[in-house]
């Protein structure tokens, strides 16, 4: 499908969705090692679908998500930094590390939407 990226959340919290598969899951705060989002989530269809990192990098390329696109956490971070740079917001990994060190989330609204195509 065709989508637009307008928002990036660095060091996101994870709140289990109201779905049967997540019934026994517990919320994970920013930076928690059990947080499945890892470093960043890049929204392409709010509020439910986004690109995010995964600690299970060996499962990449398989259908292991519930609508999101999973990436290696560092590669997801590189992508988010490129999207920000492309829309005039210049940051680097030192900036990201500061956010991670603080243990807080940081939301970045892109100055313009970035078109995105998801192809099977």
PDB file of C-alpha atoms in Angstrom:
ATOM      1  CA  UNK A   1       0.000   0.000   0.000  1.00  0.00           C
ATOM      2  CA  UNK A   2       0.844   3.674  -0.119  1.00  0.00           C
ATOM      3  CA  UNK A   3       1.433   5.490   3.154  1.00  0.00           C
ATOM      4  CA  UNK A   4       3.050   8.626   4.578  1.00  0.00           C
ATOM      5  CA  UNK A   5       5.561   8.933   7.392  1.00  0.00           C
ATOM      6  CA  UNK A   6       4.966  12.004   9.555  1.00  0.00           C
ATOM      7  CA  UNK A   7       5.966  10.978  13.078  1.00  0.00           C
ATOM      8  CA  UNK A   8       8.913   9.228  14.734  1.00  0.00           C
ATOM      9  CA  UNK A   9       9.120   8.232  18.401  1.00  0.00           C
ATOM     10  CA  UNK A  10      12.592   7.669  19.810  1.00  0.00           C
ATOM     11  CA  UNK A  11      12.957   5.323  22.783  1.00  0.00           C
ATOM     12  CA  UNK A  12       9.248   4.457  22.722  1.00  0.00           C
ATOM     13  CA  UNK A  13       7.270   2.729  25.428  1.00  0.00           C
ATOM     14  CA  UNK A  14       5.269  -0.338  24.433  1.00  0.00           C
ATOM     15  CA  UNK A  15       1.681  -0.753  25.494  1.00  0.00           C
ATOM     16  CA  UNK A  16       0.083  -4.080  24.570  1.00  0.00           C
ATOM     17  CA  UNK A  17      -2.737  -3.537  22.084  1.00  0.00           C
ATOM     18  CA  UNK A  18      -6.266  -4.586  22.894  1.00  0.00           C
ATOM     19  CA  UNK A  19      -5.974  -7.797  20.875  1.00  0.00           C
ATOM     20  CA  UNK A  20      -6.244 -11.461  21.796  1.00  0.00           C
ATOM     21  CA  UNK A  21      -2.573 -12.190  21.065  1.00  0.00           C
ATOM     22  CA  UNK A  22      -1.472  -9.532  23.596  1.00  0.00           C
ATOM     23  CA  UNK A  23      -3.862 -10.492  26.407  1.00  0.00           C
ATOM     24  CA  UNK A  24      -1.100 -11.719  28.777  1.00  0.00           C
ATOM     25  CA  UNK A  25       1.505  -9.109  27.802  1.00  0.00           C
ATOM     26  CA  UNK A  26       2.578  -6.280  30.107  1.00  0.00           C
ATOM     27  CA  UNK A  27       3.564  -2.747  29.155  1.00  0.00           C
ATOM     28  CA  UNK A  28       7.279  -2.008  28.789  1.00  0.00           C
ATOM     29  CA  UNK A  29       8.761   1.422  29.392  1.00  0.00           C
ATOM     30  CA  UNK A  30      11.275   3.299  27.266  1.00  0.00           C
ATOM     31  CA  UNK A  31      14.614   1.510  27.241  1.00  0.00           C
ATOM     32  CA  UNK A  32      13.330  -1.627  28.967  1.00  0.00           C
ATOM     33  CA  UNK A  33      15.272  -4.637  27.596  1.00  0.00           C
ATOM     34  CA  UNK A  34      11.943  -6.482  27.117  1.00  0.00           C
ATOM     35  CA  UNK A  35      10.450  -3.610  25.096  1.00  0.00           C
ATOM     36  CA  UNK A  36       9.822  -5.029  21.592  1.00  0.00           C
ATOM     37  CA  UNK A  37      10.053  -1.576  19.969  1.00  0.00           C
ATOM     38  CA  UNK A  38      13.727  -1.115  20.864  1.00  0.00           C
ATOM     39  CA  UNK A  39      15.236   2.256  19.804  1.00  0.00           C
ATOM     40  CA  UNK A  40      12.603   3.825  17.548  1.00  0.00           C
ATOM     41  CA  UNK A  41       9.201   3.490  15.965  1.00  0.00           C
ATOM     42  CA  UNK A  42       8.368   5.189  12.692  1.00  0.00           C
ATOM     43  CA  UNK A  43       4.631   5.599  12.118  1.00  0.00           C
ATOM     44  CA  UNK A  44       3.337   4.920   8.629  1.00  0.00           C
ATOM     45  CA  UNK A  45      -0.329   4.358   9.496  1.00  0.00           C
ATOM     46  CA  UNK A  46      -1.274   5.828  12.842  1.00  0.00           C
ATOM     47  CA  UNK A  47      -2.001   4.721  15.403  1.00  0.00           C
ATOM     48  CA  UNK A  48      -1.422   1.012  14.888  1.00  0.00           C
ATOM     49  CA  UNK A  49       1.193   0.402  12.204  1.00  0.00           C
ATOM     50  CA  UNK A  50       4.817   1.423  12.249  1.00  0.00           C
ATOM     51  CA  UNK A  51       8.391   0.386  11.557  1.00  0.00           C
ATOM     52  CA  UNK A  52      10.290  -0.583  14.678  1.00  0.00           C
ATOM     53  CA  UNK A  53      13.357  -2.442  15.811  1.00  0.00           C
ATOM     54  CA  UNK A  54      13.282  -5.960  17.171  1.00  0.00           C
ATOM     55  CA  UNK A  55      15.535  -7.899  19.494  1.00  0.00           C
ATOM     56  CA  UNK A  56      14.671 -11.046  17.522  1.00  0.00           C
ATOM     57  CA  UNK A  57      16.742 -10.165  14.470  1.00  0.00           C
ATOM     58  CA  UNK A  58      16.961 -13.843  13.533  1.00  0.00           C
ATOM     59  CA  UNK A  59      13.234 -13.749  12.793  1.00  0.00           C
ATOM     60  CA  UNK A  60      13.510 -10.879  10.300  1.00  0.00           C
ATOM     61  CA  UNK A  61      12.043 -11.817   6.941  1.00  0.00           C
ATOM     62  CA  UNK A  62       9.359 -13.989   8.518  1.00  0.00           C
ATOM     63  CA  UNK A  63       5.753 -13.168   9.370  1.00  0.00           C
ATOM     64  CA  UNK A  64       6.291 -12.551  13.073  1.00  0.00           C
ATOM     65  CA  UNK A  65       4.534  -9.215  13.524  1.00  0.00           C
ATOM     66  CA  UNK A  66       0.914  -8.124  13.774  1.00  0.00           C
ATOM     67  CA  UNK A  67       1.002  -5.436  11.098  1.00  0.00           C
ATOM     68  CA  UNK A  68       4.253  -3.623  11.828  1.00  0.00           C
ATOM     69  CA  UNK A  69       7.466  -3.788   9.839  1.00  0.00           C
ATOM     70  CA  UNK A  70      10.395  -4.971  11.964  1.00  0.00           C
ATOM     71  CA  UNK A  71      14.047  -4.125  11.388  1.00  0.00           C
ATOM     72  CA  UNK A  72      17.401  -4.469  13.051  1.00  0.00           C
ATOM     73  CA  UNK A  73      17.253  -1.753  15.767  1.00  0.00           C
ATOM     74  CA  UNK A  74      20.351   0.087  14.505  1.00  0.00           C
ATOM     75  CA  UNK A  75      19.077   0.029  10.922  1.00  0.00           C
ATOM     76  CA  UNK A  76      15.678   1.329  12.067  1.00  0.00           C
ATOM     77  CA  UNK A  77      17.524   4.138  13.859  1.00  0.00           C
ATOM     78  CA  UNK A  78      19.568   4.938  10.741  1.00  0.00           C
ATOM     79  CA  UNK A  79      16.350   5.047   8.684  1.00  0.00           C
ATOM     80  CA  UNK A  80      14.670   7.386  11.176  1.00  0.00           C
ATOM     81  CA  UNK A  81      17.693   9.712  11.174  1.00  0.00           C
ATOM     82  CA  UNK A  82      17.665   9.737   7.344  1.00  0.00           C
ATOM     83  CA  UNK A  83      13.943  10.580   7.287  1.00  0.00           C
ATOM     84  CA  UNK A  84      14.516  13.424   9.722  1.00  0.00           C
ATOM     85  CA  UNK A  85      17.488  14.711   7.712  1.00  0.00           C
ATOM     86  CA  UNK A  86      15.462  14.535   4.487  1.00  0.00           C
ATOM     87  CA  UNK A  87      12.809  16.795   6.023  1.00  0.00           C
ATOM     88  CA  UNK A  88      15.278  19.331   7.448  1.00  0.00           C
ATOM     89  CA  UNK A  89      15.772  18.024  10.987  1.00  0.00           C
ATOM     90  CA  UNK A  90      19.450  17.256  11.476  1.00  0.00           C
ATOM     91  CA  UNK A  91      20.339  14.924  14.359  1.00  0.00           C
ATOM     92  CA  UNK A  92      22.923  12.197  14.891  1.00  0.00           C
ATOM     93  CA  UNK A  93      23.512   9.086  16.984  1.00  0.00           C
ATOM     94  CA  UNK A  94      24.935  11.187  19.838  1.00  0.00           C
ATOM     95  CA  UNK A  95      21.534  12.884  20.083  1.00  0.00           C
ATOM     96  CA  UNK A  96      19.830   9.462  20.095  1.00  0.00           C
ATOM     97  CA  UNK A  97      22.193   8.130  22.782  1.00  0.00           C
ATOM     98  CA  UNK A  98      21.346  11.136  24.982  1.00  0.00           C
ATOM     99  CA  UNK A  99      17.637  10.298  24.699  1.00  0.00           C
ATOM    100  CA  UNK A 100      18.294   6.646  25.499  1.00  0.00           C
ATOM    101  CA  UNK A 101      20.473   7.628  28.466  1.00  0.00           C
ATOM    102  CA  UNK A 102      17.704   9.860  29.881  1.00  0.00           C
ATOM    103  CA  UNK A 103      15.269   6.939  29.683  1.00  0.00           C
ATOM    104  CA  UNK A 104      12.560   9.072  28.135  1.00  0.00           C
ATOM    105  CA  UNK A 105      10.690   9.013  24.841  1.00  0.00           C
ATOM    106  CA  UNK A 106      11.040  11.821  22.320  1.00  0.00           C
ATOM    107  CA  UNK A 107       8.496  12.412  19.549  1.00  0.00           C
ATOM    108  CA  UNK A 108       9.596  14.088  16.329  1.00  0.00           C
ATOM    109  CA  UNK A 109       6.983  15.419  13.912  1.00  0.00           C
ATOM    110  CA  UNK A 110       8.440  15.639  10.433  1.00  0.00           C
ATOM    111  CA  UNK A 111       8.141  19.014   8.723  1.00  0.00           C
ATOM    112  CA  UNK A 112       6.652  17.320   5.673  1.00  0.00           C
ATOM    113  CA  UNK A 113       5.306  13.856   5.093  1.00  0.00           C
ATOM    114  CA  UNK A 114       7.548  11.288   3.465  1.00  0.00           C
ATOM    115  CA  UNK A 115       5.790   8.940   1.024  1.00  0.00           C
ATOM    116  CA  UNK A 116       6.240   5.239   1.653  1.00  0.00           C
ATOM    117  CA  UNK A 117       5.316   2.217  -0.460  1.00  0.00           C
ATOM    118  CA  UNK A 118       4.968  -1.231   1.094  1.00  0.00           C
ATOM    119  CA  UNK A 119       5.438  -3.901  -1.554  1.00  0.00           C
ATOM    120  CA  UNK A 120       4.969  -7.585  -0.885  1.00  0.00           C
TER     121      UNK A 120
END
